[in-house]
Structure formats: C-alpha cells, structure tokens
PDB file of C-alpha atoms in Angstrom:
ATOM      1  CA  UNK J   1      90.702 102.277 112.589  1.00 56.00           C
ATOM      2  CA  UNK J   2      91.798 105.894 113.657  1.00 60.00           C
ATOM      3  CA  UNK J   3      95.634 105.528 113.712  1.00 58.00           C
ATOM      4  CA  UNK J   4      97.094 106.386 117.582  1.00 56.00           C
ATOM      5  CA  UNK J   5      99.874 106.100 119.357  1.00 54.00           C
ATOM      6  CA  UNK J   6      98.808 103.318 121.070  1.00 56.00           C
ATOM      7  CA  UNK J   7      96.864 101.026 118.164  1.00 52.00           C
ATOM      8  CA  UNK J   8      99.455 101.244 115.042  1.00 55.00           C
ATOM      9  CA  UNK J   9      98.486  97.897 113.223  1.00 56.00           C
ATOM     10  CA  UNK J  10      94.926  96.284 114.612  1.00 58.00           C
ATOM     11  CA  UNK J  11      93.199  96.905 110.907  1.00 63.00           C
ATOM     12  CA  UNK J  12      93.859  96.975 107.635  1.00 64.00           C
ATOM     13  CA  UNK J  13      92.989 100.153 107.160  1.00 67.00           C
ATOM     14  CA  UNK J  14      94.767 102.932 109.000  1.00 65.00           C
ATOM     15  CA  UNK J  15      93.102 106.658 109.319  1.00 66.00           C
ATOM     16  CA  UNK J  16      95.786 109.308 110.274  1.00 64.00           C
ATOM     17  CA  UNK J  17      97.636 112.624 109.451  1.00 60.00           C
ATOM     18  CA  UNK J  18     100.899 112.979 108.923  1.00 55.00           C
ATOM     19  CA  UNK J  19     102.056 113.228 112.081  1.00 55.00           C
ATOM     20  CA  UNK J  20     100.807 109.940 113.412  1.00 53.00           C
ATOM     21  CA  UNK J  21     101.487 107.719 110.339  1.00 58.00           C
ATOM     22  CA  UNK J  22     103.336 104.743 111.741  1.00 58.00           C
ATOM     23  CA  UNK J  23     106.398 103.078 110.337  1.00 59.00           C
ATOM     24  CA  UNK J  24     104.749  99.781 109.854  1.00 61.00           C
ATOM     25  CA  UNK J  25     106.199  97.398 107.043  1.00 60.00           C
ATOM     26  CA  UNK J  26     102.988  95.565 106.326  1.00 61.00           C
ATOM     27  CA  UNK J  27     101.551  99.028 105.724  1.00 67.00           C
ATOM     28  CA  UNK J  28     101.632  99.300 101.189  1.00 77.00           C
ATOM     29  CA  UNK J  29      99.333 101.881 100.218  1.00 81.00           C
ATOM     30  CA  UNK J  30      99.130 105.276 101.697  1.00 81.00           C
ATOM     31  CA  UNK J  31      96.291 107.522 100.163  1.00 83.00           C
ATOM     32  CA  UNK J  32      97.841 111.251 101.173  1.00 82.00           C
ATOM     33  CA  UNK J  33      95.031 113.710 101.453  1.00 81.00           C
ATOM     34  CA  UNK J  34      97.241 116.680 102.845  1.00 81.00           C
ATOM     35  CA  UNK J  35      98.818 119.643 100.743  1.00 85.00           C
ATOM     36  CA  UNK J  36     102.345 118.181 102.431  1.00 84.00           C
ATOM     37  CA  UNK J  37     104.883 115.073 101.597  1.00 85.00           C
ATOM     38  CA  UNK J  38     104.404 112.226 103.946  1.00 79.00           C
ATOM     39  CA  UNK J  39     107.380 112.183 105.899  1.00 75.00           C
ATOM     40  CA  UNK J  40     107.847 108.456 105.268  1.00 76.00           C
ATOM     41  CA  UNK J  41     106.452 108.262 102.057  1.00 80.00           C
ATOM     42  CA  UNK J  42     109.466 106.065 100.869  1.00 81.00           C
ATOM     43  CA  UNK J  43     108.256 102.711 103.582  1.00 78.00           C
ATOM     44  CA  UNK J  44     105.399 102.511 101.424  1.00 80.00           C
ATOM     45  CA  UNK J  45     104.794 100.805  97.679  1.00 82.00           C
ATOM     46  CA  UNK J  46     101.981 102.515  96.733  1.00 85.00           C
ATOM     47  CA  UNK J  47     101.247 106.192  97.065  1.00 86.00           C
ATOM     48  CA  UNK J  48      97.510 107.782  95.942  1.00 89.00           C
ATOM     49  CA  UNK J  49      97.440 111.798  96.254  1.00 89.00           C
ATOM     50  CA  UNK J  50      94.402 113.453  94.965  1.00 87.00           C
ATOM     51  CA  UNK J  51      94.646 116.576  93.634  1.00 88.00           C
ATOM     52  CA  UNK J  52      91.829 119.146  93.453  1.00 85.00           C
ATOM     53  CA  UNK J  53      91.433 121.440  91.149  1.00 86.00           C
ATOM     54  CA  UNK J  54      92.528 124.766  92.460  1.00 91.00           C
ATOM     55  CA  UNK J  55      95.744 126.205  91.744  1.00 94.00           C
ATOM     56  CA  UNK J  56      97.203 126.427  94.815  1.00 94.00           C
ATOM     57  CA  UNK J  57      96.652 122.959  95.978  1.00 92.00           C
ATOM     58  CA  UNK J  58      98.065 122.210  92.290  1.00 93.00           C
ATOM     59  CA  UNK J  59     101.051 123.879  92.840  1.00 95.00           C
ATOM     60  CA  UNK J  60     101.573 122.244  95.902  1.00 93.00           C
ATOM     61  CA  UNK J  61     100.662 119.129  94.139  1.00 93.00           C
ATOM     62  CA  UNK J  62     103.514 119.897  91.240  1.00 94.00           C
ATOM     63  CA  UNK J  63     106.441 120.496  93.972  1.00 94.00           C
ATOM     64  CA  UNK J  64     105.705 116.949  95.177  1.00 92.00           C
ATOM     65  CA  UNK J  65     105.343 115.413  92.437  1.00 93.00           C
ATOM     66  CA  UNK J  66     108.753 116.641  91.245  1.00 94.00           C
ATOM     67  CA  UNK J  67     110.223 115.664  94.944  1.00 91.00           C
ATOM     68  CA  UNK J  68     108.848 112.243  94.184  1.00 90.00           C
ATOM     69  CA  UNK J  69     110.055 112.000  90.206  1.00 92.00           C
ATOM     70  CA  UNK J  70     113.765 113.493  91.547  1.00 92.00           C
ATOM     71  CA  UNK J  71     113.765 110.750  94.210  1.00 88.00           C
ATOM     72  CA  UNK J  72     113.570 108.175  91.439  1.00 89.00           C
ATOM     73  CA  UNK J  73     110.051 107.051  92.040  1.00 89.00           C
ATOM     74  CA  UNK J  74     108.034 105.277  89.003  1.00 90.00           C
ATOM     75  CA  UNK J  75     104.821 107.870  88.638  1.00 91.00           C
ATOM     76  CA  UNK J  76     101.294 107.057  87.185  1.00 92.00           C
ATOM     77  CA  UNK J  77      98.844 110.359  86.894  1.00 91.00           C
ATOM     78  CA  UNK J  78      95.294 109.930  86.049  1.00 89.00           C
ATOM     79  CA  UNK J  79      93.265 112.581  85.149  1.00 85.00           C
ATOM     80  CA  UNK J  80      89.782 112.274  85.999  1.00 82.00           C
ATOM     81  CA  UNK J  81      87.056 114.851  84.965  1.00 80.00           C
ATOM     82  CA  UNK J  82      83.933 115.658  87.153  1.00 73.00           C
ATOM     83  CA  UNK J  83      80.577 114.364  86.760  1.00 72.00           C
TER      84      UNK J  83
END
C-alpha cells in the first residue's frame, strides 16, 4: 500500500517517505531508507536503516545512530558483506 493522506492503515505494509509516515500505533517496524531521522521514529518498536557503503551516507548513518544511542534506544548493528 502506498501510504497517503487519505489511506493511513488499510495494509500491513505501509510504503512512504518521511513526510507522509502516519502516527499509527499498530504501526511496529519502520524500515528507514532515507539519509534523514524519521521524525517519529520514537511511535515505533522496531527500526531497520540500511546503510550503504559510501562515506557520506555513513556519516549520515553515524549522526543517527548516535541521536538514537543518546535518546536511550537499545541498538543491534549487523554487518553484512556483499555477494
């Protein structure tokens, strides 16, 4: 489902940006593929980033993972090597 304005919770799975990403409470993972912070990363229990592997985007990557750490949030990191 591509999130709108007007459908915010008909499926499962919601496709947005970070402007349109409802406030939703059944909402639990977010998967943020943007270089910024969700602006309501905090309503959901699960956040999945991916980071690519240039240096900008992991700089980008570092400054919100520290945001997130500061914040008090439990982090996992997985490093994953291409095939």
């Amino acid at each position: 489902n591509i999130l709108t304005t007007t459908n915010t919770a008909s499926s499962p799975i919601q496709i947005g940006y970070a402007e349109n990403i409802c406030d939703n409470p059944y909402f639990v993972t977010a998967i943020n593929l943007s270089q910024e912070t969700l602006k309501n990363f905090s309503n959901y229990k699960n956040l999945v980033e991916i980071v690519f592997p240039e240096p900008a985007k992991q700089q980008l990557a570092r400054v919100r993972y520290k945001q997130y750490r500061d914040q008090g949030y439990s982090i996992q990191t997985n490093k994953m090597k291409p095939t």
